[in-house]
Coordinates of C-alpha atoms in Angstrom, one line a residue:
X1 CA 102.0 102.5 115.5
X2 CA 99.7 105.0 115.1
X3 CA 99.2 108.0 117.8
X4 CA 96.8 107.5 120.2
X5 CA 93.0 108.8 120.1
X6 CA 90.3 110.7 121.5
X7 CA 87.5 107.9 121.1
X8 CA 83.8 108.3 121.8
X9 CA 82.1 104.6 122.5
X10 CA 78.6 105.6 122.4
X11 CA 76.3 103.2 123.9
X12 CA 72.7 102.5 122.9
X13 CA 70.1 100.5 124.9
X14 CA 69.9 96.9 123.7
X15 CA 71.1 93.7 125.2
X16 CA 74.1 93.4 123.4
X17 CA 75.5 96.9 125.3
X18 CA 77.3 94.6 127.9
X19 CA 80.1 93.9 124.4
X20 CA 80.5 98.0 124.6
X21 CA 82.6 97.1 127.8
X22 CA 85.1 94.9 125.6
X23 CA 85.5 97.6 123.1
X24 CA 86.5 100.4 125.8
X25 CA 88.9 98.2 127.3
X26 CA 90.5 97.9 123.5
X27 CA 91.2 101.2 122.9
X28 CA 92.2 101.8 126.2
X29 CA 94.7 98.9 125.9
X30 CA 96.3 100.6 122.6
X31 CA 96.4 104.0 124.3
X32 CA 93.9 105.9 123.3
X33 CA 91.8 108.1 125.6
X34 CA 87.8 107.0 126.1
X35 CA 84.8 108.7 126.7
X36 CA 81.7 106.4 126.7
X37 CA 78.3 108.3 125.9
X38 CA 75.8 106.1 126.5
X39 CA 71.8 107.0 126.3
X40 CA 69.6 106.7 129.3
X41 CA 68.2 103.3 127.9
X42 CA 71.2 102.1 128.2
X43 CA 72.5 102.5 131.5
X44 CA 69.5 99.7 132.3
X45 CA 72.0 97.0 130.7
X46 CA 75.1 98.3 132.1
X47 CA 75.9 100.9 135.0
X48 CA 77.3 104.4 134.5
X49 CA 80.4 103.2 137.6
X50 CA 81.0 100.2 134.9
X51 CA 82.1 102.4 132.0
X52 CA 83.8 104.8 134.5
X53 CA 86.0 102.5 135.5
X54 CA 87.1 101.0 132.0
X55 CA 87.6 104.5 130.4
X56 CA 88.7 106.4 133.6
X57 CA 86.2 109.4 132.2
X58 CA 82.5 110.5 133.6
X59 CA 79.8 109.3 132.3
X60 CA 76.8 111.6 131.3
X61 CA 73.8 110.9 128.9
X62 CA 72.0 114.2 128.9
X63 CA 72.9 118.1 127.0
X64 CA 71.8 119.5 130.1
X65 CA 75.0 117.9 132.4
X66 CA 78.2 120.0 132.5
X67 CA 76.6 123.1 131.1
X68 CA 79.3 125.1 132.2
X69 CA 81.9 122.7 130.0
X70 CA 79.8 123.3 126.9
X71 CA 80.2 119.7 126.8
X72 CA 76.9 118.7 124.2
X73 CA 79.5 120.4 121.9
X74 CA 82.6 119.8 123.0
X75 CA 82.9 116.1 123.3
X76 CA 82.2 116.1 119.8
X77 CA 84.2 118.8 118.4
X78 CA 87.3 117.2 120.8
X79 CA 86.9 113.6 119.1
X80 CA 89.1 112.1 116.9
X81 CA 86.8 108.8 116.3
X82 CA 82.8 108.1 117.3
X83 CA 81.9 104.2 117.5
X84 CA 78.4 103.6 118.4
X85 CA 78.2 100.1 119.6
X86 CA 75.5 98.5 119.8
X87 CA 73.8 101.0 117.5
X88 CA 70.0 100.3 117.8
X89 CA 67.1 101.2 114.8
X90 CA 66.0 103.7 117.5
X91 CA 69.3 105.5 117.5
X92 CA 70.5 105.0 114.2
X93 CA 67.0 106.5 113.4
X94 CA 67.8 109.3 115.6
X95 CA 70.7 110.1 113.9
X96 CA 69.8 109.8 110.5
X97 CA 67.1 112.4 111.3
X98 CA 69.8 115.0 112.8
X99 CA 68.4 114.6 116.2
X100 CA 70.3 116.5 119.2
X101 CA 67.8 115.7 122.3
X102 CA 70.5 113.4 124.2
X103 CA 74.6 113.9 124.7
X104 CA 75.1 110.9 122.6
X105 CA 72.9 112.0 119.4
X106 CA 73.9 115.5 120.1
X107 CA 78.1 114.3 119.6
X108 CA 77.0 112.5 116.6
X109 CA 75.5 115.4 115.2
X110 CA 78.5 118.3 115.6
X111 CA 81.2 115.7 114.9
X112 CA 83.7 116.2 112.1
X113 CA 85.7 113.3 112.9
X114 CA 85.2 109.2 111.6
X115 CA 82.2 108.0 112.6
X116 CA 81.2 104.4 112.7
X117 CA 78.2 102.6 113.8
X118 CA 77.7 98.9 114.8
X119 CA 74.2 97.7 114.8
X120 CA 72.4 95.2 116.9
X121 CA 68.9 94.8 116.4
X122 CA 66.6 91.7 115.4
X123 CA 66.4 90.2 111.7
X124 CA 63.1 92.2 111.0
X125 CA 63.9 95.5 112.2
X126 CA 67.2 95.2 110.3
X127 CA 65.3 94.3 107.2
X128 CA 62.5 97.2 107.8
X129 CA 62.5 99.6 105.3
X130 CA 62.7 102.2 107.7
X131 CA 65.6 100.7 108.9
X132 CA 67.4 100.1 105.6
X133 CA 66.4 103.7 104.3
X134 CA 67.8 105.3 107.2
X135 CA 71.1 103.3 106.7
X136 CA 71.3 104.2 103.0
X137 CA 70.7 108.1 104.2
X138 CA 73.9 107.6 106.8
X139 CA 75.9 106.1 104.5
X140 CA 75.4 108.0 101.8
X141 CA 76.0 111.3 104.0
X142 CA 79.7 109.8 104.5
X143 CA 79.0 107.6 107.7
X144 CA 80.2 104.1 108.4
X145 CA 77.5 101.6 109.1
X146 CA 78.8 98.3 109.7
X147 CA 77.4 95.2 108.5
X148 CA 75.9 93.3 111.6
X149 CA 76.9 89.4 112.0
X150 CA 74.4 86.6 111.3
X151 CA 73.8 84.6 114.2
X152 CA 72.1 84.0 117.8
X153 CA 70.0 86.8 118.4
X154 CA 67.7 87.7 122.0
X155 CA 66.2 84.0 122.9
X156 CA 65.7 81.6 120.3
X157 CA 65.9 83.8 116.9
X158 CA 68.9 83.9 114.7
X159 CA 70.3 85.6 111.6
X160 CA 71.6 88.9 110.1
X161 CA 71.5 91.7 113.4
X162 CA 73.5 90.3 115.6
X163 CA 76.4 92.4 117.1
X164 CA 79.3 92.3 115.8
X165 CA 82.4 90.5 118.0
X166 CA 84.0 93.9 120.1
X167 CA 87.7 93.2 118.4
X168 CA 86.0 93.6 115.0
X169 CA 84.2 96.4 115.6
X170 CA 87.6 98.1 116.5
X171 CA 89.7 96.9 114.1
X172 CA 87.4 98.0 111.6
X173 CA 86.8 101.5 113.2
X174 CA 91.0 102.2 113.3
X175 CA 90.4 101.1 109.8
X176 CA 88.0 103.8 109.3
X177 CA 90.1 106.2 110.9
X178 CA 93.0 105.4 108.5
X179 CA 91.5 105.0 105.2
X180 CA 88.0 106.8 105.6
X181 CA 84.6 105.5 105.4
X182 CA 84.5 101.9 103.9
X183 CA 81.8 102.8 101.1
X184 CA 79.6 100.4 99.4
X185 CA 81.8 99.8 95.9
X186 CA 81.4 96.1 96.0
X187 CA 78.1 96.3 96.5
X188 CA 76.2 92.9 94.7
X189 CA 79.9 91.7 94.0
X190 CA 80.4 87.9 94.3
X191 CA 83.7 87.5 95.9
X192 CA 85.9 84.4 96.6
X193 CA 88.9 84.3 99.0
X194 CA 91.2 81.6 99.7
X195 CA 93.0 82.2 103.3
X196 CA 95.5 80.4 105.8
X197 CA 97.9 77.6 105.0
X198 CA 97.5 74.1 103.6
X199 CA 99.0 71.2 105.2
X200 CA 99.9 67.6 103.7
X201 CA 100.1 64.7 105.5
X202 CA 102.8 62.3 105.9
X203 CA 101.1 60.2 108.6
X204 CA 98.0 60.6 110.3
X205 CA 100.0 62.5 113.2
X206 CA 102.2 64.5 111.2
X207 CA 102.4 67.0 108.0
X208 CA 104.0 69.4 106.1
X209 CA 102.7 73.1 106.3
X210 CA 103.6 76.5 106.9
X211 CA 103.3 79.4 108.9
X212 CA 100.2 81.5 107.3
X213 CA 97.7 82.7 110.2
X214 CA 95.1 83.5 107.7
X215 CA 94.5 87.0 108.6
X216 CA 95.3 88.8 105.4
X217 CA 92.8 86.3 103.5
X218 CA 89.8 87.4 106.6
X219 CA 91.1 90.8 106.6
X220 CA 90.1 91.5 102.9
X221 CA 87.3 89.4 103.2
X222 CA 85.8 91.4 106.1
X223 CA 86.2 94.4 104.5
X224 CA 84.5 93.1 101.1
X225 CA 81.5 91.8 103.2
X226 CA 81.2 95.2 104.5
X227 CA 81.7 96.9 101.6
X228 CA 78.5 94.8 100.3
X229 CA 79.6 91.8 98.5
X230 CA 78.6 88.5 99.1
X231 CA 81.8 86.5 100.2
X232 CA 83.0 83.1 100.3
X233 CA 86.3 82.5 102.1
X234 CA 87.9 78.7 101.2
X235 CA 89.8 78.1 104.4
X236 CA 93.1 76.2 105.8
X237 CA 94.5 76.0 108.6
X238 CA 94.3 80.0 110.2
X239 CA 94.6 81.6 113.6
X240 CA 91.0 81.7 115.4
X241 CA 89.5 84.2 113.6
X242 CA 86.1 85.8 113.7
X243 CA 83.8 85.2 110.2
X244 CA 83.2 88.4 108.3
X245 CA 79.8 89.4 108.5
X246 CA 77.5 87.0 106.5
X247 CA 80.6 85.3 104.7
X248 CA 80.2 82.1 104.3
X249 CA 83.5 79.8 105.3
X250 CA 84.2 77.0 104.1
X251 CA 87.1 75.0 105.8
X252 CA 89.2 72.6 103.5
X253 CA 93.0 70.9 104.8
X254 CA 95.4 70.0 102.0
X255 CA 96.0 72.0 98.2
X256 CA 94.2 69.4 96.6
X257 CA 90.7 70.1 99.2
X258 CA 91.3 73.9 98.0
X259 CA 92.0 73.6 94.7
X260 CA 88.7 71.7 94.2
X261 CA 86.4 74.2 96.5
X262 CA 87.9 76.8 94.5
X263 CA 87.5 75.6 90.9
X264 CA 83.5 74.9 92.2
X265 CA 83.1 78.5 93.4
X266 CA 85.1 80.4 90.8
X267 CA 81.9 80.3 88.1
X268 CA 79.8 82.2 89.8
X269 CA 82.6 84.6 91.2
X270 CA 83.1 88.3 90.3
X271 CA 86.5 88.8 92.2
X272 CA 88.5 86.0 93.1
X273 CA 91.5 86.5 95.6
X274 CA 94.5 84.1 96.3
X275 CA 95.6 84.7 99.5
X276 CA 96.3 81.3 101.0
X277 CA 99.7 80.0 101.7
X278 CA 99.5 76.9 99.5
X279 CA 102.1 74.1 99.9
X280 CA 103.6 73.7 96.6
X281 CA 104.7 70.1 97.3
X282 CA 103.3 66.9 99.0
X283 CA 104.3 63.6 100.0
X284 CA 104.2 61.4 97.2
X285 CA 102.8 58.6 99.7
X286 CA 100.6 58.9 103.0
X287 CA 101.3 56.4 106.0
X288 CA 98.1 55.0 107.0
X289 CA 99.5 54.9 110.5
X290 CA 102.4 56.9 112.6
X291 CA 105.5 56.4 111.4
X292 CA 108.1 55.3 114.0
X293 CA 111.2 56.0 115.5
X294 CA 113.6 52.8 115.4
X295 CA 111.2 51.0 113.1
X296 CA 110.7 53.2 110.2
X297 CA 113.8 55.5 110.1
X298 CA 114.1 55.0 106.3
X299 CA 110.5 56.4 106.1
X300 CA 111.3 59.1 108.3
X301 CA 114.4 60.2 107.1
X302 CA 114.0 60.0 103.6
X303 CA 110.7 61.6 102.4
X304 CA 109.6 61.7 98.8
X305 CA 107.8 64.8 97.4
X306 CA 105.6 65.0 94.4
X307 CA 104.6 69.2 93.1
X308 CA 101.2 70.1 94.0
X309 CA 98.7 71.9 91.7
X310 CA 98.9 75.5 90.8
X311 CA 95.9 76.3 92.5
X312 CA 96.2 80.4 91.1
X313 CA 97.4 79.2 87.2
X314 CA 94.8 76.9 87.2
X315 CA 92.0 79.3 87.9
X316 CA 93.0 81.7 85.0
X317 CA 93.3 78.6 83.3
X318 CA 89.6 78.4 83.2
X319 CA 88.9 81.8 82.9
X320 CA 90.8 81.7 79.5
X321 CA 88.4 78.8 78.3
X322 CA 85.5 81.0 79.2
X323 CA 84.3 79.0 82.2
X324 CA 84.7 82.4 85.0
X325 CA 84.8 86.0 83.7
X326 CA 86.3 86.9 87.3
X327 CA 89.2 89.2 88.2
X328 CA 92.1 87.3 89.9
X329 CA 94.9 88.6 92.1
X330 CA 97.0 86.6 93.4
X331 CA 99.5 86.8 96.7
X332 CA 103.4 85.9 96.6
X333 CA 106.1 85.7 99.3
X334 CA 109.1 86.2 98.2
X335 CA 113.1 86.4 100.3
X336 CA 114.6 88.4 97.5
X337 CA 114.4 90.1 94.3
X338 CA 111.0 90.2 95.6
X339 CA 109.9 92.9 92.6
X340 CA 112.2 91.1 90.0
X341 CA 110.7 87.8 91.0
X342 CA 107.1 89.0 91.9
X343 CA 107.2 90.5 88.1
X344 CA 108.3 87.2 86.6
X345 CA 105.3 85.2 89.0
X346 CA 102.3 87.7 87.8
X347 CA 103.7 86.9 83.9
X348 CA 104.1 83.5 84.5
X349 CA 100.4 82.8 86.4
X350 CA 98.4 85.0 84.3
X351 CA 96.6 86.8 86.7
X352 CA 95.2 90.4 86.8
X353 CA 97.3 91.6 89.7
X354 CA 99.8 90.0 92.2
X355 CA 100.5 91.1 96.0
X356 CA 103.6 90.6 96.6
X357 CA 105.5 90.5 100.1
X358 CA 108.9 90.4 101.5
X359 CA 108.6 87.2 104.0
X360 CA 112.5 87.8 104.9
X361 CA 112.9 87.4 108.3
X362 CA 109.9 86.0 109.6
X363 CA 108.3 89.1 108.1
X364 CA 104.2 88.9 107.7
X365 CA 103.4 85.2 108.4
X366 CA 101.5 85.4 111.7
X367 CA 102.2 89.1 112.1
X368 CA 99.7 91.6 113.0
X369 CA 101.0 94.0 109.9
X370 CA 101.7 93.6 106.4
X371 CA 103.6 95.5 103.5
X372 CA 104.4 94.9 99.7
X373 CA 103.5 95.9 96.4
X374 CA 100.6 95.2 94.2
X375 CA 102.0 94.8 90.6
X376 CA 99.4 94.6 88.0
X377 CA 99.2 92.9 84.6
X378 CA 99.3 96.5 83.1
X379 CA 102.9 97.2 84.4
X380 CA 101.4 99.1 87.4
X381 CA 103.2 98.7 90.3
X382 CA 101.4 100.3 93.6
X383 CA 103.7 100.0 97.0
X384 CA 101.3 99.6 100.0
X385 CA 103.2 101.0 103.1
X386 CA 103.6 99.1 106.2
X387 CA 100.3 98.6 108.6
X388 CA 97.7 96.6 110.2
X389 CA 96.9 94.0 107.7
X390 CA 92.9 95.4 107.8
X391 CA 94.4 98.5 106.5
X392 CA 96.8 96.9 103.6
X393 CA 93.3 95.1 102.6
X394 CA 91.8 98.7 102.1
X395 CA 94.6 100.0 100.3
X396 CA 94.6 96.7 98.0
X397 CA 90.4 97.0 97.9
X398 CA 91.3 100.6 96.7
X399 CA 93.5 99.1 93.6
X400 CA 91.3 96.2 92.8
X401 CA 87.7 98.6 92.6
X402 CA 90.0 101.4 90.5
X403 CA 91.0 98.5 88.2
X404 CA 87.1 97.4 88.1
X405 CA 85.7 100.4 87.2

């Protein structure tokens, strides 16, 4: 748990403000202390009493407010974390320019802290060159500009500039704040991600699965979409989870389903990540209808298994005919030995590196945190401390682009 934080939520004026009042109430609800700074445009979407409220802070927009507390300077100097959200061209334009004319741009500006914008803009002002030259310029001067989603934009127009969901945008900034900006070191990467568990069915009621909620798999892929690569995350069954920015999902049940979407994808793929639970065996038969108490005890009692693929071996499989030049990691969950045994599964499956986990306990399936060790093929062995699982995905994104270069 980490300590709680001075946050900033700066607001800019676009319809999409209204989510800013999510994202205060989330880092209220893990402690931390909130100051929103919205600009004057935005208080037309939502009310300066609104944000007091949720943060239990004034609200002030201009330099000229609070003279006496210095507070065009202080707010900034006092932060431990900015998020602009929604960040519009105008303000992110602003900013890139080292503008200081209102208390939001004027924070920005004498902040030392993590800073982290979310933008929210239509499709062509996203894609202006002005736009995408003033991003480059934040970026490149250690800022964090998030990926927007694709999606439903202001009346009937959709794709890339839509906001993205308020849980996202701080999970990602407390990811920020723990690792430091994202950076860009998968930009043009093609990356494939398997996530969640598979089940098998032994009737068409019930199956056999496990207890993977999928978040590790849409942890790394969110921060590989916003890192710049284009991602494809192969699916089982997962928590509801929101869809990285501009990933492309693709939803499959059983080993078999994922094994095949895999193998398709894994040509074109640069990086390829294991991190679904697979199940390693499945009924040998599947009842066409429910099996029933009192009439098919046998059935029920007595259920023969056959092994699934080896979804993981089979991928370096191809890439040791030639048929994918990707890098492969795989995941493992182990009760004991875990380094012993993870050692022996990395040697036995071939792949590049293995994350391995301790699942004793109840440990890490559906749990908000994750821990392990990241053994590589090279005898490396890199222990990634205990934390949300966005920020084990960093740490693990950290090994893989070392390994890369």
């Amino acid at each position: 748990m980490t300590q709680p934080r001075n946050v900033v939520v700066g607001v800019s004026g676009g319809i999409a403000a209204y989510k800013a009042c999510h994202l205060v109430r989330d880092f209220k609800e893990r402690g931390d202390d909130v100051r929103v700074v919205p600009t004057p445009s935005a208080l037309n979407f939502v009310g300066a009493a609104t944000f007091e409220a949720l943060s239990g802070n004034p609200v002030d927009t201009g330099v000229f407010t609070r003279v006496d507390e210095v507070q065009h300077v202080r707010v900034g100097q006092e932060a431990d974390l900015i998020v602009v959200a929604p960040a519009t061209a105008d303000v992110i334009a602003r900013i890139a320019a080292g503008r200081a004319d209102d208390l939001l741009t004027a924070t920005v500006l004498v902040a030392t802290c993590p800073v982290v914008l979310a933008p929210a803009m239509h499709t062509e002002m996203w894609l202006n060159a002005a736009t995408r030259a003033n991003v480059d310029t934040l970026r490149s001067r250690g800022l964090t500009v998030l990926e927007p989603a694709h999606g439903r934009l202001t009346g009937k127009d959709s794709g890339p500039g839509r906001l993205l969901e308020p849980a996202q945008i701080a999970e990602l900034a407390r990811t920020v704040a723990e690792v430091g900006p994202l950076g860009r070191g998968l930009e043009g990467e093609r990356v494939l991600i398997s996530a969640g568990g598979t089940q098998e069915n032994i009737d068409p009621v019930r199956f056999i699965g496990n207890r993977s909620s999928g978040r590790q798999g849409f942890a790394l892929a969110e921060l590989a979409a916003q890192k710049g690569a284009q991602v494809t995350v192969v699916a089982g069954d997962t928590d509801e989870l929101s869809a990285p920015a501009g990933a492309e999902i693709v939803r499959v049940r059983s080993t078999r389903d994922l094994e095949a979407e895999m193998n398709a994808r894994a040509t074109e793929a640069d990086i390829i990540i294991m991190a679904a639970a697979v199940s390693d065996f499945r009924p040998a038969a599947e009842a066409n209808s429910k099996l029933k108490k009192g009439v098919d005890t046998d059935a029920l009692s007595r259920i023969e298994l056959v092994e699934n693929p080896d979804v993981l071996r089979g991928l370096v499989d191809k890439r040791r005919a030639g048929e994918t030049n990707a890098t492969i990691v795989g995941f493992a969950a182990e009760t004991d030995d875990v380094l012993v045994n993870g050692r022996k599964k990395l040697e036995r499956k071939g792949a590049d590196m293995l994350m391995v986990n301790s699942v004793a306990g109840g440990a890490v399936f559906g749990q908000p945190s994750n821990s392990g060790w990241l053994l590589g093929a090279d005898g490396s062995v890199a222990e990634i401390a205990e934390g949300p699982k966005q920020v084990v995905a960093a740490r693990m994104w950290q090994a893989i682009e070392a390994q890369e270069r």
